[in-house]
PDB file of C-alpha atoms in Angstrom:
ATOM      1  CA  UNK A   1     -12.938 -20.792 -10.527  1.00 73.00           C
ATOM      2  CA  UNK A   2     -11.628 -17.309 -11.247  1.00 82.00           C
ATOM      3  CA  UNK A   3     -14.325 -14.744 -11.925  1.00 80.00           C
ATOM      4  CA  UNK A   4     -13.265 -11.962 -14.280  1.00 83.00           C
ATOM      5  CA  UNK A   5     -16.599 -10.151 -13.919  1.00 82.00           C
ATOM      6  CA  UNK A   6     -15.918  -6.733 -12.392  1.00 89.00           C
ATOM      7  CA  UNK A   7     -19.588  -6.193 -11.493  1.00 88.00           C
ATOM      8  CA  UNK A   8     -19.018  -7.813  -8.104  1.00 87.00           C
ATOM      9  CA  UNK A   9     -16.499  -5.157  -7.027  1.00 93.00           C
ATOM     10  CA  UNK A  10     -17.679  -2.361  -4.787  1.00 94.00           C
ATOM     11  CA  UNK A  11     -15.910   0.525  -6.536  1.00 96.00           C
ATOM     12  CA  UNK A  12     -16.488   2.874  -3.638  1.00 97.00           C
ATOM     13  CA  UNK A  13     -14.374   0.585  -1.442  1.00 97.00           C
ATOM     14  CA  UNK A  14     -11.612   0.822  -4.053  1.00 98.00           C
ATOM     15  CA  UNK A  15     -11.626   4.604  -3.742  1.00 98.00           C
ATOM     16  CA  UNK A  16     -11.869   4.498   0.065  1.00 98.00           C
ATOM     17  CA  UNK A  17      -9.019   1.969   0.094  1.00 98.00           C
ATOM     18  CA  UNK A  18      -6.838   4.397  -1.853  1.00 98.00           C
ATOM     19  CA  UNK A  19      -7.675   7.141   0.646  1.00 98.00           C
ATOM     20  CA  UNK A  20      -6.778   4.795   3.521  1.00 98.00           C
ATOM     21  CA  UNK A  21      -3.469   4.022   1.808  1.00 98.00           C
ATOM     22  CA  UNK A  22      -2.632   7.723   1.471  1.00 98.00           C
ATOM     23  CA  UNK A  23      -3.667   8.431   5.075  1.00 98.00           C
ATOM     24  CA  UNK A  24      -1.474   5.621   6.410  1.00 98.00           C
ATOM     25  CA  UNK A  25       1.401   6.882   4.254  1.00 97.00           C
ATOM     26  CA  UNK A  26       1.000  10.381   5.675  1.00 96.00           C
ATOM     27  CA  UNK A  27       1.242   9.040   9.203  1.00 98.00           C
ATOM     28  CA  UNK A  28       3.965   6.532   8.386  1.00 98.00           C
ATOM     29  CA  UNK A  29       6.318   8.910   6.588  1.00 96.00           C
ATOM     30  CA  UNK A  30       5.485  11.675   9.055  1.00 95.00           C
ATOM     31  CA  UNK A  31       5.438  11.014  12.804  1.00 96.00           C
ATOM     32  CA  UNK A  32       5.847   7.210  12.756  1.00 97.00           C
ATOM     33  CA  UNK A  33       8.890   6.529  10.566  1.00 97.00           C
ATOM     34  CA  UNK A  34       9.617   9.849   8.847  1.00 96.00           C
ATOM     35  CA  UNK A  35      12.940  10.478  10.559  1.00 96.00           C
ATOM     36  CA  UNK A  36      14.164   6.949   9.887  1.00 97.00           C
ATOM     37  CA  UNK A  37      13.104   7.242   6.236  1.00 96.00           C
ATOM     38  CA  UNK A  38      14.857  10.618   5.856  1.00 96.00           C
ATOM     39  CA  UNK A  39      17.990   9.141   7.410  1.00 96.00           C
ATOM     40  CA  UNK A  40      17.930   6.192   4.996  1.00 95.00           C
ATOM     41  CA  UNK A  41      17.436   8.607   2.077  1.00 93.00           C
ATOM     42  CA  UNK A  42      20.174  10.934   3.316  1.00 93.00           C
ATOM     43  CA  UNK A  43      17.707  13.836   3.555  1.00 93.00           C
ATOM     44  CA  UNK A  44      17.221  16.578   6.105  1.00 92.00           C
ATOM     45  CA  UNK A  45      14.173  18.652   6.977  1.00 89.00           C
ATOM     46  CA  UNK A  46      15.758  21.523   5.053  1.00 90.00           C
ATOM     47  CA  UNK A  47      16.161  19.335   1.953  1.00 89.00           C
ATOM     48  CA  UNK A  48      12.450  18.562   2.005  1.00 86.00           C
ATOM     49  CA  UNK A  49      11.503  22.213   2.454  1.00 84.00           C
ATOM     50  CA  UNK A  50      13.773  23.319  -0.390  1.00 86.00           C
ATOM     51  CA  UNK A  51      12.687  20.538  -2.743  1.00 80.00           C
ATOM     52  CA  UNK A  52       9.919  20.646  -5.278  1.00 82.00           C
ATOM     53  CA  UNK A  53       6.276  20.372  -4.324  1.00 83.00           C
ATOM     54  CA  UNK A  54       5.254  16.806  -3.483  1.00 88.00           C
ATOM     55  CA  UNK A  55       1.924  17.252  -5.328  1.00 91.00           C
ATOM     56  CA  UNK A  56       2.994  15.338  -8.456  1.00 91.00           C
ATOM     57  CA  UNK A  57       4.447  12.452  -6.441  1.00 91.00           C
ATOM     58  CA  UNK A  58       1.312  12.326  -4.295  1.00 94.00           C
ATOM     59  CA  UNK A  59      -0.878  12.250  -7.405  1.00 96.00           C
ATOM     60  CA  UNK A  60       1.124   9.343  -8.814  1.00 96.00           C
ATOM     61  CA  UNK A  61       0.977   7.626  -5.424  1.00 97.00           C
ATOM     62  CA  UNK A  62      -2.799   8.010  -5.328  1.00 98.00           C
ATOM     63  CA  UNK A  63      -3.106   6.367  -8.758  1.00 98.00           C
ATOM     64  CA  UNK A  64      -0.896   3.499  -7.548  1.00 97.00           C
ATOM     65  CA  UNK A  65      -3.039   3.257  -4.393  1.00 98.00           C
ATOM     66  CA  UNK A  66      -6.172   2.912  -6.545  1.00 98.00           C
ATOM     67  CA  UNK A  67      -4.515   0.117  -8.540  1.00 97.00           C
ATOM     68  CA  UNK A  68      -3.478  -1.747  -5.375  1.00 97.00           C
ATOM     69  CA  UNK A  69      -6.881  -1.223  -3.790  1.00 98.00           C
ATOM     70  CA  UNK A  70      -8.566  -2.511  -6.949  1.00 97.00           C
ATOM     71  CA  UNK A  71      -6.314  -5.591  -6.955  1.00 96.00           C
ATOM     72  CA  UNK A  72      -7.257  -6.437  -3.400  1.00 96.00           C
ATOM     73  CA  UNK A  73     -10.961  -5.779  -4.104  1.00 96.00           C
ATOM     74  CA  UNK A  74     -10.826  -8.049  -7.142  1.00 94.00           C
ATOM     75  CA  UNK A  75      -9.087 -10.803  -5.187  1.00 94.00           C
ATOM     76  CA  UNK A  76     -11.621 -10.506  -2.371  1.00 94.00           C
ATOM     77  CA  UNK A  77     -14.500 -10.668  -4.892  1.00 92.00           C
ATOM     78  CA  UNK A  78     -13.513 -14.229  -5.784  1.00 90.00           C
ATOM     79  CA  UNK A  79     -15.779 -16.917  -4.336  1.00 83.00           C
ATOM     80  CA  UNK A  80     -12.928 -18.373  -2.260  1.00 87.00           C
ATOM     81  CA  UNK A  81     -12.886 -15.197  -0.183  1.00 90.00           C
ATOM     82  CA  UNK A  82     -16.652 -14.597   0.017  1.00 84.00           C
ATOM     83  CA  UNK A  83     -16.862 -15.310   3.755  1.00 89.00           C
ATOM     84  CA  UNK A  84     -13.876 -13.288   4.974  1.00 93.00           C
ATOM     85  CA  UNK A  85     -14.169 -11.698   8.396  1.00 95.00           C
ATOM     86  CA  UNK A  86     -12.529  -8.416   9.356  1.00 97.00           C
ATOM     87  CA  UNK A  87      -9.531 -10.344  10.673  1.00 97.00           C
ATOM     88  CA  UNK A  88      -9.447 -12.502   7.547  1.00 96.00           C
ATOM     89  CA  UNK A  89      -9.508  -9.416   5.326  1.00 97.00           C
ATOM     90  CA  UNK A  90      -6.681  -7.853   7.327  1.00 98.00           C
ATOM     91  CA  UNK A  91      -4.605 -11.027   7.078  1.00 97.00           C
ATOM     92  CA  UNK A  92      -5.242 -11.319   3.347  1.00 97.00           C
ATOM     93  CA  UNK A  93      -4.204  -7.681   2.814  1.00 97.00           C
ATOM     94  CA  UNK A  94      -1.040  -8.177   4.856  1.00 98.00           C
ATOM     95  CA  UNK A  95      -0.147 -11.431   3.089  1.00 97.00           C
ATOM     96  CA  UNK A  96      -0.670  -9.882  -0.356  1.00 97.00           C
ATOM     97  CA  UNK A  97       1.575  -7.015   0.725  1.00 97.00           C
ATOM     98  CA  UNK A  98       4.332  -9.178   2.139  1.00 97.00           C
ATOM     99  CA  UNK A  99       4.344 -11.892  -0.507  1.00 97.00           C
ATOM    100  CA  UNK A 100       3.513 -10.050  -3.720  1.00 96.00           C
ATOM    101  CA  UNK A 101       4.629  -6.482  -3.064  1.00 96.00           C
ATOM    102  CA  UNK A 102       7.583  -7.430  -0.897  1.00 97.00           C
ATOM    103  CA  UNK A 103       8.675 -10.264  -3.147  1.00 96.00           C
ATOM    104  CA  UNK A 104       8.398  -8.114  -6.251  1.00 96.00           C
ATOM    105  CA  UNK A 105      10.158  -5.033  -4.886  1.00 96.00           C
ATOM    106  CA  UNK A 106      12.935  -6.487  -2.735  1.00 97.00           C
ATOM    107  CA  UNK A 107      15.194  -7.191  -5.744  1.00 97.00           C
ATOM    108  CA  UNK A 108      14.989  -3.469  -6.610  1.00 96.00           C
ATOM    109  CA  UNK A 109      16.374  -2.599  -3.190  1.00 94.00           C
ATOM    110  CA  UNK A 110      19.100  -5.211  -3.586  1.00 95.00           C
ATOM    111  CA  UNK A 111      20.228  -3.966  -7.012  1.00 96.00           C
ATOM    112  CA  UNK A 112      19.993  -0.317  -5.903  1.00 95.00           C
ATOM    113  CA  UNK A 113      22.144  -1.185  -2.874  1.00 94.00           C
ATOM    114  CA  UNK A 114      19.501   0.072  -0.444  1.00 95.00           C
ATOM    115  CA  UNK A 115      19.553  -1.178   3.127  1.00 96.00           C
ATOM    116  CA  UNK A 116      17.229  -3.770   4.600  1.00 96.00           C
ATOM    117  CA  UNK A 117      16.034  -1.031   6.970  1.00 97.00           C
ATOM    118  CA  UNK A 118      15.013   1.091   3.962  1.00 96.00           C
ATOM    119  CA  UNK A 119      13.046  -1.836   2.527  1.00 97.00           C
ATOM    120  CA  UNK A 120      11.370  -2.557   5.870  1.00 97.00           C
ATOM    121  CA  UNK A 121      10.354   1.080   6.310  1.00 98.00           C
ATOM    122  CA  UNK A 122       8.515   0.982   2.990  1.00 97.00           C
ATOM    123  CA  UNK A 123       7.054  -2.470   3.585  1.00 98.00           C
ATOM    124  CA  UNK A 124       5.736  -1.413   6.991  1.00 98.00           C
ATOM    125  CA  UNK A 125       3.696   1.300   5.312  1.00 98.00           C
ATOM    126  CA  UNK A 126       2.353  -0.971   2.584  1.00 98.00           C
ATOM    127  CA  UNK A 127       1.584  -3.870   4.922  1.00 98.00           C
ATOM    128  CA  UNK A 128      -0.298  -1.789   7.486  1.00 98.00           C
ATOM    129  CA  UNK A 129      -2.240   0.013   4.757  1.00 98.00           C
ATOM    130  CA  UNK A 130      -3.143  -3.194   2.907  1.00 98.00           C
ATOM    131  CA  UNK A 131      -4.217  -4.880   6.158  1.00 98.00           C
ATOM    132  CA  UNK A 132      -6.536  -1.961   6.946  1.00 98.00           C
ATOM    133  CA  UNK A 133      -7.895  -1.915   3.397  1.00 98.00           C
ATOM    134  CA  UNK A 134      -8.520  -5.672   3.530  1.00 97.00           C
ATOM    135  CA  UNK A 135     -10.348  -5.338   6.853  1.00 98.00           C
ATOM    136  CA  UNK A 136     -12.506  -2.521   5.479  1.00 98.00           C
ATOM    137  CA  UNK A 137     -13.324  -4.467   2.307  1.00 97.00           C
ATOM    138  CA  UNK A 138     -14.243  -7.596   4.266  1.00 96.00           C
ATOM    139  CA  UNK A 139     -16.928  -5.619   6.089  1.00 96.00           C
ATOM    140  CA  UNK A 140     -18.059  -3.329   3.292  1.00 93.00           C
ATOM    141  CA  UNK A 141     -18.808  -5.498   0.295  1.00 82.00           C
TER     142      UNK A 141
END
């Protein structure tokens, strides 16, 4: 049975999950896959330096990270997932990322004529972040 009661959610884990998401994104779009992402976007280091401040985009990203973190916390609060281990939480986070996020956003890449590599760069970030958030939430209820 689906429980719509939000009292079972640990709201601090939602906030920490959003911070984890932003941290992973900083690493992912920096040293891990930053050059590949810039190449797919047709950007150079100079373009990024000359562009506007990323503060607004980061603020919007943090709000989106809170929403995603809340969604995973709500899903994990359901009785079916009450006994998740760290590994189970990580798998659930990764599956939610791949199936829901990936399935919902891939058509955007197709219609915008973006490459599969571009899609996979973004999905790598989301999947790793959601797996880490799921693992954290499985431990910290």
